[in-house]
Short mmCIF file of C-alpha atoms in Angstrom, two decimals:
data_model
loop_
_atom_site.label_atom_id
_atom_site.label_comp_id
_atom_site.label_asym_id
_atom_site.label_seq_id
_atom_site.Cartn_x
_atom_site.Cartn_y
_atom_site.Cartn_z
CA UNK A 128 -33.87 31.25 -58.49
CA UNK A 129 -33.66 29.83 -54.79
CA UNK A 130 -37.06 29.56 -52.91
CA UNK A 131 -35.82 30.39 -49.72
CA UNK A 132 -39.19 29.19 -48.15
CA UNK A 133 -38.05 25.37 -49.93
CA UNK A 134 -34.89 25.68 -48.56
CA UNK A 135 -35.53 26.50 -44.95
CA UNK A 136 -38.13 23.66 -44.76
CA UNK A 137 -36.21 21.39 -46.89
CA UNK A 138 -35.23 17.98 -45.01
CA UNK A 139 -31.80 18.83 -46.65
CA UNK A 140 -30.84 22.25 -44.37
CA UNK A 141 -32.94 20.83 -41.22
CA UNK A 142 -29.86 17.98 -41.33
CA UNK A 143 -27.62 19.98 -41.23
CA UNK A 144 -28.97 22.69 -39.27
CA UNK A 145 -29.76 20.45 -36.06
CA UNK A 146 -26.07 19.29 -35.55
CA UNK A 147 -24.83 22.87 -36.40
CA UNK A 148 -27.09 24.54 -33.75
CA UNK A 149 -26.20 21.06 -31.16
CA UNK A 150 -22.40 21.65 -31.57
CA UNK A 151 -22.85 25.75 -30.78
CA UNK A 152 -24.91 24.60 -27.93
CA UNK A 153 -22.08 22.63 -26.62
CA UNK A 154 -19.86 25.12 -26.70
CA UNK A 155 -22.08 27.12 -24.36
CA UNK A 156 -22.91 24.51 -21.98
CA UNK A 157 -20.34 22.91 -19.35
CA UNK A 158 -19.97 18.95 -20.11
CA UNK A 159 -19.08 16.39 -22.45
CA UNK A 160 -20.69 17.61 -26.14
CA UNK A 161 -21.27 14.04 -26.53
CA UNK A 162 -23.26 13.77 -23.25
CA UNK A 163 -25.48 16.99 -24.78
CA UNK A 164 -26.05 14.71 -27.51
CA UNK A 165 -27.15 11.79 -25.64
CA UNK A 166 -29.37 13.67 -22.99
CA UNK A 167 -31.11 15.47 -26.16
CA UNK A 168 -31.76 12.83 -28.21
CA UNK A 169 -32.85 10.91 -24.56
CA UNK A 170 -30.06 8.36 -24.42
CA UNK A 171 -28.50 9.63 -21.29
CA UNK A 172 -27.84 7.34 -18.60
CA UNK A 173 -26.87 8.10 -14.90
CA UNK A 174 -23.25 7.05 -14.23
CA UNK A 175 -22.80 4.84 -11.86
CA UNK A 176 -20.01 5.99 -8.47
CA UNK A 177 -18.46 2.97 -7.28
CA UNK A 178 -19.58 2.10 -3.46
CA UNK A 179 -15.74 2.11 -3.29
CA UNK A 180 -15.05 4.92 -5.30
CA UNK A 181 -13.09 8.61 -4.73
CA UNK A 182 -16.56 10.04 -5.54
CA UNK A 183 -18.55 8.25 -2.84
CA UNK A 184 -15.98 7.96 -0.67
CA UNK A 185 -15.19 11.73 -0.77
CA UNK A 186 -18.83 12.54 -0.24
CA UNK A 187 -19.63 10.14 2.27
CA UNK A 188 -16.91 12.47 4.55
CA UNK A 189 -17.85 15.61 3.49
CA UNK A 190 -21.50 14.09 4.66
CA UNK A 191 -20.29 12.88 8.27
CA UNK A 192 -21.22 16.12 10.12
CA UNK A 193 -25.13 16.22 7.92
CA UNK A 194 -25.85 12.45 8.34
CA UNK A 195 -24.22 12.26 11.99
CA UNK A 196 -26.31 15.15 13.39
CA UNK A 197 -29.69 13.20 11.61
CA UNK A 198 -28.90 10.22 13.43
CA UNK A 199 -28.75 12.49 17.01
CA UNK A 200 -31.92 14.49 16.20
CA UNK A 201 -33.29 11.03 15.66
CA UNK A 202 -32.25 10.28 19.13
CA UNK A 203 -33.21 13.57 20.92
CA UNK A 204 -36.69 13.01 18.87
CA UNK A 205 -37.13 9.55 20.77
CA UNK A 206 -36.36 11.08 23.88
CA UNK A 207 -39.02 13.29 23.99
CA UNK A 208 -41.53 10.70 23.10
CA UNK A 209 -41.13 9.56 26.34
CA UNK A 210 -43.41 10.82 29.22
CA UNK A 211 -42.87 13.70 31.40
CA UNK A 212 -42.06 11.93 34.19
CA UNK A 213 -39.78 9.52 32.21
CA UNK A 214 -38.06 12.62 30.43
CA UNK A 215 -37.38 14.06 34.03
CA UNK A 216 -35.45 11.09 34.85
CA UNK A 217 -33.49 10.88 32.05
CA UNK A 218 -32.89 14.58 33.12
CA UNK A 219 -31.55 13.81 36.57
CA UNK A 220 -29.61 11.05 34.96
CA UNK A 221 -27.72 13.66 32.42
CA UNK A 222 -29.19 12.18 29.56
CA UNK A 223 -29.93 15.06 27.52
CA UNK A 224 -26.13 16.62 28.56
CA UNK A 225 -24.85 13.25 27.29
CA UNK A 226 -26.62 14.16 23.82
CA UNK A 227 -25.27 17.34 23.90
CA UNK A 228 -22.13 15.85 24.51
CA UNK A 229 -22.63 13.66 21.43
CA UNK A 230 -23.13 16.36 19.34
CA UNK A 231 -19.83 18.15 20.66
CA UNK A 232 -18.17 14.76 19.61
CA UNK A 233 -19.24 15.02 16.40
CA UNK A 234 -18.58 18.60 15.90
CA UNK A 235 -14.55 17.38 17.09
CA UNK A 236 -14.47 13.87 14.59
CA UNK A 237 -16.12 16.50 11.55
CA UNK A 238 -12.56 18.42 11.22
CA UNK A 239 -10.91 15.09 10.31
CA UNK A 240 -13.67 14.23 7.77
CA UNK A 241 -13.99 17.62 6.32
CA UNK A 242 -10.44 17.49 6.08
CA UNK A 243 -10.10 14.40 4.29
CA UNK A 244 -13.01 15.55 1.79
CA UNK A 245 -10.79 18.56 1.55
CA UNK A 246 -8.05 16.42 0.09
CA UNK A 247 -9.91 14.46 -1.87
CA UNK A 248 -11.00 17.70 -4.33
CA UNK A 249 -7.10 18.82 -4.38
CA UNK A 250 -5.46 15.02 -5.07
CA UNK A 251 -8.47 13.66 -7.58
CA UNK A 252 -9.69 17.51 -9.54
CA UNK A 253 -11.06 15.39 -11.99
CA UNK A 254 -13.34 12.85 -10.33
CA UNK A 255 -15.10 16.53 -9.20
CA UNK A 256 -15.49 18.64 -12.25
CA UNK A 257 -18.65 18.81 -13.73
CA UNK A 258 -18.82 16.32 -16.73
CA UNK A 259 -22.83 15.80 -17.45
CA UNK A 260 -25.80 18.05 -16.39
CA UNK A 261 -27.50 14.84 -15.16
CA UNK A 262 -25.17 13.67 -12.88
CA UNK A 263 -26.69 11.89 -9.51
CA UNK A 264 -26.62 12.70 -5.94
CA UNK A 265 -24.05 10.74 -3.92
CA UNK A 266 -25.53 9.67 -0.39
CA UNK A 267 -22.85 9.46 1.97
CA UNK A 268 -22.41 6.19 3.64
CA UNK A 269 -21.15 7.02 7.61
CA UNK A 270 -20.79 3.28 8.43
CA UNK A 271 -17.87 3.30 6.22
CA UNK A 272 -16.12 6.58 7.57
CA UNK A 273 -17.31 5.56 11.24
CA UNK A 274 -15.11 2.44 10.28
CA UNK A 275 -12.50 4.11 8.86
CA UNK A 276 -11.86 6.82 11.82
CA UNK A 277 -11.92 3.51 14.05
CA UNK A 278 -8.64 2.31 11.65
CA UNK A 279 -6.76 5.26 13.29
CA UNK A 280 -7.24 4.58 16.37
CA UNK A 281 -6.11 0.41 15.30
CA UNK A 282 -3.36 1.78 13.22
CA UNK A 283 -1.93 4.76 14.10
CA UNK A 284 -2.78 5.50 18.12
CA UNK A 285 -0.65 4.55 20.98
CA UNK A 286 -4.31 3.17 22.17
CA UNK A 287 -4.12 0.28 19.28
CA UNK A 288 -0.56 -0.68 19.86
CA UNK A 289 -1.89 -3.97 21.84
CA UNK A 290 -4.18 -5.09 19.08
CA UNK A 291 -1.57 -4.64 16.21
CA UNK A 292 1.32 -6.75 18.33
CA UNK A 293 -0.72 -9.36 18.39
CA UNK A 294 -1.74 -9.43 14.60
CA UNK A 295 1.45 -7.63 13.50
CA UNK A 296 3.84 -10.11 15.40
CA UNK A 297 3.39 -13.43 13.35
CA UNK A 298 4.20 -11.50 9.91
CA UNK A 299 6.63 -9.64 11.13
CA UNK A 300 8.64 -12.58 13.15
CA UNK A 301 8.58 -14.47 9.16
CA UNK A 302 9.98 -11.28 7.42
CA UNK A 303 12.59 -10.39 10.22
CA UNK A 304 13.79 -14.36 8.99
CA UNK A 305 15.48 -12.34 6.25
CA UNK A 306 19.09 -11.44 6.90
CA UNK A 307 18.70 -7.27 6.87
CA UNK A 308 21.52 -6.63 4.44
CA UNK A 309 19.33 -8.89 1.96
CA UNK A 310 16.34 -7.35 2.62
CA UNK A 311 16.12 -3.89 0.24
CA UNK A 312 16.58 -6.61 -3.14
CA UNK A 313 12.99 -8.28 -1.43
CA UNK A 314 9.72 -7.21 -2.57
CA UNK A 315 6.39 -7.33 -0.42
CA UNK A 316 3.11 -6.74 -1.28
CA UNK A 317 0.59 -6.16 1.52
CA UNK A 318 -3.03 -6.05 -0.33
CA UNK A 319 -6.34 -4.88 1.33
CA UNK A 320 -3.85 -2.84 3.20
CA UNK A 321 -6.67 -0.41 4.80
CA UNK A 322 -4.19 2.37 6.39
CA UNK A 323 -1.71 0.95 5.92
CA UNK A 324 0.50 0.83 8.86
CA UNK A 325 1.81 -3.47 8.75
CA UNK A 326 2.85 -1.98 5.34
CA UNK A 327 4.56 0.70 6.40
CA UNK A 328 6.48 -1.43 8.95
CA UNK A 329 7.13 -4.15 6.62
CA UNK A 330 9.18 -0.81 5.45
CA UNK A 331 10.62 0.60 7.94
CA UNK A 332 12.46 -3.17 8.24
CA UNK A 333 13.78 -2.38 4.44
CA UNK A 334 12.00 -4.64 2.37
CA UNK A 335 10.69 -2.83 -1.16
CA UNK A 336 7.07 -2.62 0.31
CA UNK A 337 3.95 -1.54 -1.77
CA UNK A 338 0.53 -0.95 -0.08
CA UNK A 339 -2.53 -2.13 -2.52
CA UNK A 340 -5.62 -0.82 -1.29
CA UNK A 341 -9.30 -0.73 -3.33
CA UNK A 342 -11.54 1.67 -0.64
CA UNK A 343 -10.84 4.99 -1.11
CA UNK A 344 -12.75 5.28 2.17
CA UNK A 345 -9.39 3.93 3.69
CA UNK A 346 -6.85 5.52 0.91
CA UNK A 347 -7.97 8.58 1.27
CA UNK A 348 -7.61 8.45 5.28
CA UNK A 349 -4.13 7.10 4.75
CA UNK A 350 -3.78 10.07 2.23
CA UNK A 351 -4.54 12.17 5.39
CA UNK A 352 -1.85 11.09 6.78
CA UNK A 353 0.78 10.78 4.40
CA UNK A 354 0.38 14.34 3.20
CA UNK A 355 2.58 17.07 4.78
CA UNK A 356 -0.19 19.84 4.38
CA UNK A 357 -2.52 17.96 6.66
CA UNK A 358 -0.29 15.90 8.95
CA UNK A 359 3.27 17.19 10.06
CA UNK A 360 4.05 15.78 13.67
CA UNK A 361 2.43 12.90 16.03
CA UNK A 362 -0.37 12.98 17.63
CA UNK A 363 -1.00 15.75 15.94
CA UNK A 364 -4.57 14.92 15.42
CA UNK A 365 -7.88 13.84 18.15
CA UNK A 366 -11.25 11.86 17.28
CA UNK A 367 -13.35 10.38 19.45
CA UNK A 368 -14.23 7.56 17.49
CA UNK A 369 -16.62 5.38 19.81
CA UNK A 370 -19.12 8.25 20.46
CA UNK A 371 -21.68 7.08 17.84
CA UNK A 372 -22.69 3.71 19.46
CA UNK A 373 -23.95 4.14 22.94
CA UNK A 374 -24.08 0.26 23.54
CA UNK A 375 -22.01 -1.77 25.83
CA UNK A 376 -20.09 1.41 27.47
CA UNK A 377 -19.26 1.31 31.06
CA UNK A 378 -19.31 5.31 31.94
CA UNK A 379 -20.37 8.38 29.53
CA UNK A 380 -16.34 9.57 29.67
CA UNK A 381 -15.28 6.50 28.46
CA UNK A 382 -17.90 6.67 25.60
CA UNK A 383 -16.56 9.95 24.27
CA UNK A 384 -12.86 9.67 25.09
CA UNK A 385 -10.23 11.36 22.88
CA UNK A 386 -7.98 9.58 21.02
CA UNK A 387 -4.86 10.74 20.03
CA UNK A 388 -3.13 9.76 16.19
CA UNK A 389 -0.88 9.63 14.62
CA UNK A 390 1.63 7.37 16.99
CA UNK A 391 4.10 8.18 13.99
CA UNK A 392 3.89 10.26 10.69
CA UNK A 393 4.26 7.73 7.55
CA UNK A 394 5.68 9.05 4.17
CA UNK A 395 6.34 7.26 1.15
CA UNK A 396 9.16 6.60 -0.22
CA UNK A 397 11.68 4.42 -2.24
CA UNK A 398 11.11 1.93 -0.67
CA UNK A 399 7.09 2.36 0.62
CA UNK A 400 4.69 2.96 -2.57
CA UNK A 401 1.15 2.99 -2.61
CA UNK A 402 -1.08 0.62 -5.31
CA UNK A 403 -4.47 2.30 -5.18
CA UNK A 404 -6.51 -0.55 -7.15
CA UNK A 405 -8.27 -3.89 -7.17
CA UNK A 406 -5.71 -6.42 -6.37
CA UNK A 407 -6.90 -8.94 -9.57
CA UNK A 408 -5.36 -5.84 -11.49
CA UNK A 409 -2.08 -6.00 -10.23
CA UNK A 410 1.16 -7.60 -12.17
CA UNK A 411 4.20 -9.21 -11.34
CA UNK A 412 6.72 -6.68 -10.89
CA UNK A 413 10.32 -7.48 -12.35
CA UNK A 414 12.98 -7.75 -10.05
CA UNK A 415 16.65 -6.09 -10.49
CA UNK A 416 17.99 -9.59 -10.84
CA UNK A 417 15.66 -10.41 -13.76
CA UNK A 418 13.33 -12.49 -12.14
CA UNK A 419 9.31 -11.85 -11.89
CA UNK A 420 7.28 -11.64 -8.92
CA UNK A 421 6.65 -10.19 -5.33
CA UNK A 422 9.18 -12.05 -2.76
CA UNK A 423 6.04 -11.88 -0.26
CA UNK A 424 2.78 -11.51 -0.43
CA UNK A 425 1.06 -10.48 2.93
CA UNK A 426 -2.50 -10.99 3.42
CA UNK A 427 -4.26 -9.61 6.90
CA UNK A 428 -7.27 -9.66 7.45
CA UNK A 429 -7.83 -9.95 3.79
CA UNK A 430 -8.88 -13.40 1.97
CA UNK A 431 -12.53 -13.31 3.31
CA UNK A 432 -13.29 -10.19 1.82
CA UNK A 433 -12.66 -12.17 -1.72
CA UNK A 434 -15.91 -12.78 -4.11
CA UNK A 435 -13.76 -15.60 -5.28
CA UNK A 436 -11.61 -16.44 -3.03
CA UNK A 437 -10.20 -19.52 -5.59
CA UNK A 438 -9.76 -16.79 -7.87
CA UNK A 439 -7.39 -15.00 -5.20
CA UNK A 440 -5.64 -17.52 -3.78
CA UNK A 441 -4.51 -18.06 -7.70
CA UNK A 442 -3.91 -14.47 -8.52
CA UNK A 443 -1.17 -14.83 -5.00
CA UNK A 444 0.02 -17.53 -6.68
CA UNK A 445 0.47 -15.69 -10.19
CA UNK A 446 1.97 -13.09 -8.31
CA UNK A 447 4.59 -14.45 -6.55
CA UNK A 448 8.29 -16.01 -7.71
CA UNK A 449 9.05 -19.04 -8.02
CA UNK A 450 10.00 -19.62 -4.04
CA UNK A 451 8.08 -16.65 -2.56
CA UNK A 452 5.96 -17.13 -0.14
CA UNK A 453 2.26 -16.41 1.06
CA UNK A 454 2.02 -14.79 4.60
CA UNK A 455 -1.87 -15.10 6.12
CA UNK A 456 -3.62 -14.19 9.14
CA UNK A 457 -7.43 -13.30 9.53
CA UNK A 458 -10.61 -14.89 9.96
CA UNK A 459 -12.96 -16.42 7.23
CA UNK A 460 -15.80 -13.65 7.84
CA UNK A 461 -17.23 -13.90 4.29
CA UNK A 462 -19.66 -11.55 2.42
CA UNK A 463 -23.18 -13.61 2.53
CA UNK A 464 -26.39 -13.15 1.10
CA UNK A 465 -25.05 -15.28 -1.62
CA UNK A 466 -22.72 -12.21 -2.87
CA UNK A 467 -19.46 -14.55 -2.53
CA UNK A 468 -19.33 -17.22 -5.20
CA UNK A 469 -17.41 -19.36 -2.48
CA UNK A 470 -18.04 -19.21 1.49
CA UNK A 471 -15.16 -22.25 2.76
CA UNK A 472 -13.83 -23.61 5.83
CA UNK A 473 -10.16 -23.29 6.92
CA UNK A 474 -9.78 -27.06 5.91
CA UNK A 475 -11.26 -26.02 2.48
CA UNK A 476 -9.10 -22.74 2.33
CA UNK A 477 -5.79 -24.06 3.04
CA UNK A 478 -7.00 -27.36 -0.06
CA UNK A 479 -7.67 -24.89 -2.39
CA UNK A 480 -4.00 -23.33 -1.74
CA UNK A 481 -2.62 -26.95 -2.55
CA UNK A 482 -4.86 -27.34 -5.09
CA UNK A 483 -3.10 -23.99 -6.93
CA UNK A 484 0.25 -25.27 -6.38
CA UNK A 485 1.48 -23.60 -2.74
CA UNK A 486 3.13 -26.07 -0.09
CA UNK A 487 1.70 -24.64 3.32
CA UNK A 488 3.51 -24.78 6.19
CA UNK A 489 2.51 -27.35 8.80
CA UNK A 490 1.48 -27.57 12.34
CA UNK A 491 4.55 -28.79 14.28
CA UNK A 492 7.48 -27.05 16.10
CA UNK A 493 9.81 -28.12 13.33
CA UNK A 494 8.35 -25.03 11.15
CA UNK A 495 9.33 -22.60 13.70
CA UNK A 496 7.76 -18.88 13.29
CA UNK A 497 6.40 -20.10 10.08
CA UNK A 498 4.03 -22.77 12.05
CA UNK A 499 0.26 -22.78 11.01
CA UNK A 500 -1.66 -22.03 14.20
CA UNK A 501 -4.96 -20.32 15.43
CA UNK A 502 -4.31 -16.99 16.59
CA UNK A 503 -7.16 -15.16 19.36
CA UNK A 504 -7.26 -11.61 18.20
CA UNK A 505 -9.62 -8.30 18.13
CA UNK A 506 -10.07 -5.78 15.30
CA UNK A 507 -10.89 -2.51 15.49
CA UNK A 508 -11.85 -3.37 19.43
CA UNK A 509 -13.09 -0.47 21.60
CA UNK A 510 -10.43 -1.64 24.42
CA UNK A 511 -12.60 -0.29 27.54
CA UNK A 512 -16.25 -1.68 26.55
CA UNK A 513 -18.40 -4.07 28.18
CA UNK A 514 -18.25 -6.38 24.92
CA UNK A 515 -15.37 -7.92 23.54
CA UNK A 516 -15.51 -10.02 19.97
CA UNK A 517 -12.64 -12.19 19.70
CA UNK A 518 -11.51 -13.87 16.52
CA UNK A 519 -9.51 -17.46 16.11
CA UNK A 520 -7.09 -16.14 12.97
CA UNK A 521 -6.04 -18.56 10.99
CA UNK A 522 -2.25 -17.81 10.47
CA UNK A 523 -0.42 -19.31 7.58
CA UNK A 524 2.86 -19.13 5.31
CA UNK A 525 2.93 -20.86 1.76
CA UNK A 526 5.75 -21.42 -0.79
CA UNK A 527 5.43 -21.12 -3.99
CA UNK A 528 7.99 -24.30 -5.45
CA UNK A 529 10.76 -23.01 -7.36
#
């Protein structure tokens, strides 16, 4: 007969029992049962969200209003560390209406942010639902949205037409080179693309276009955009994206101006397509015709934000047919603190494109719009501030032999 008292203490049924009474567990808990598992028997780890990621990204906007109004309490604490007397000039100056001011200004950029978190939870569901009961807290980062709610004011705002003529205009004089009934057979690429507006031009002149772009802090802005539920007619839309750094402004109204976007409402299409990943994942495409490779490759602002910028300059290479060319403009503003494997001159830069095999364009007249020449530009420039930074861009076109 069975001795029920074995059997219940037998190392036998206490194998099997454990797993049985895990796997009902699992079934009553939300999550992975494989992430019960490893938080139970203490292998869990924390996952790790991407500084570039949907998560972070997403969070970091639906954070803007929380962090922005720390940073002004900050500010309003300061202020009334100051003496009486001190405080009461600052009060005759309008200093603590110019705080409230600020916080009106945030209250007016937070619609756009919460509405881009908004659209992050409807377009990625999945990065959202709850996979492990030990997932971490995201903390925001507001430098990157601040940065991104600049890039529609440089994109898409009447206010950053002058800055984007002047960075726009080299590419675009090269690509209008091609004869317009040839131009829906040509492919462009246009990595680090941010929001995308040179790609969307490079469009609208009817090349096969697609936008690669790794931040979701900037896809998911251009997302904004390209969605009909959130953006349906010009200037439909108002920030006032200088309001968080009081520095180098000539008047309080010009500090907290309203800016107007969109200039125009981009949708993609046939020919505009969006490639929402690291551009050292990317593959030739194959061409109608048979052949492999983008036509053009279009690199703004781009190269310096390369860990390896030999590794890039390859991967263009790679990328492009046999006779395509390499469009650049930008500065070398690389990543320090050691983070970049390579930090090179322009004279380095435009060897290491040799060295892969490109012939770049040279200096004289004889190259026409495809001469290599420095060109004095601005990015992201608050156009009415006492300071203005001013870049020499290197600008570029290399071929690819056939």
């Amino acid at each position: 007969m069975i001795d029920i008292q074995q059997l219940v203490y037998s190392d036998h049924t206490i194998a099997w029992l454990i797993p049985a009474f895990l796997l009902v567990l699992s079934l009553k808990i939300p999550g992975n049962p494989r992430t019960l598992l490893e938080i139970i028997f203490g292998r869990a780890q924390k996952s790790i969200v991407g500084h570039f990621s949907v998560q972070r990204a997403a969070a970091s906007y639906a954070q803007y209003a929380k962090l922005s109004r720390r940073e002004l309490g900050a500010m309003r604490a300061s202020y009334k560390k100051m003496s009486w007397a001190h405080r009461r000039i600052g009060y005759d100056l309008g200093y603590t209406k110019k705080l409230a001011r600020l916080e009106d200004s945030i209250k007016t950029n937070t619609v756009v942010a919460d509405a881009i978190a908004s659209l992050a939870r409807e377009e990625f569901p999945e990065e959202f639902q709850q996979s492990s009961l030990v997932g971490p807290e995201i903390v925001g980062d507001i430098s990157r949205v601040r940065e991104s709610l600049k890039h529609f004011v440089r994109d898409w705002s009447a206010e950053g037409g002058v800055e984007r003529a002047k960075i726009f205009g080299p590419v675009l004089d090269v690509l209008k080179t091609v004869a317009p009934g040839e131009r829906e057979r040509k492919r462009i690429l246009v990595p680090g693309c941010g929001l995308g507006r040179l790609a969307w031009e490079i469009s609208q002149l009817g090349f096969q276009t697609t936008a690669n772009e790794l931040s979701y802090f900037m896809n998911l802005a251009f997302r904004y955009l390209l969605t009909e539920k959130y953006t349906q007619r010009p200037q439909q839309h108002t920030l006032q994206p200088y309001a968080s750094w009081f520095s180098h402004q000539r008047t309080a109204n010009e500090l907290f101006r309203s800016v107007a976007f969109p200039d125009a409402v981009p949708r993609l299409s046939d020919k505009f397509v969006l490639a929402e990943q690291d551009f050292l994942s990317l593959r030739a495409p194959k061409n109608v015709n048979g052949a492999t490779g983008y036509d053009f490759i279009v690199t703004l602002f781009f190269i310096d934000t390369s860990l390896n910028a030999i590794e890039t300059v390859e991967h263009i290479h790679r990328l492009l047919r046999p006779g395509g060319k390499w469009v650049n403009l930008g500065p070398l503003l690389w990543t320090g603190g050691g983070q970049a494997a390579v930090e090179l001159s322009l004279e380095e830069m435009l060897r290491v494109a040799e060295m892969v095999g490109f012939d770049v364009a040279g200096e004289g007249e004889s190259a026409g719009v495809e001469r290599r020449r420095m060109v004095e530009c601005e990015y992201t420039a608050d156009q009415t501030a006492m300071m203005r930074w001013l870049y020499q861009a290197a600008f570029w076109v290399a071929t690819k032999p056939l």
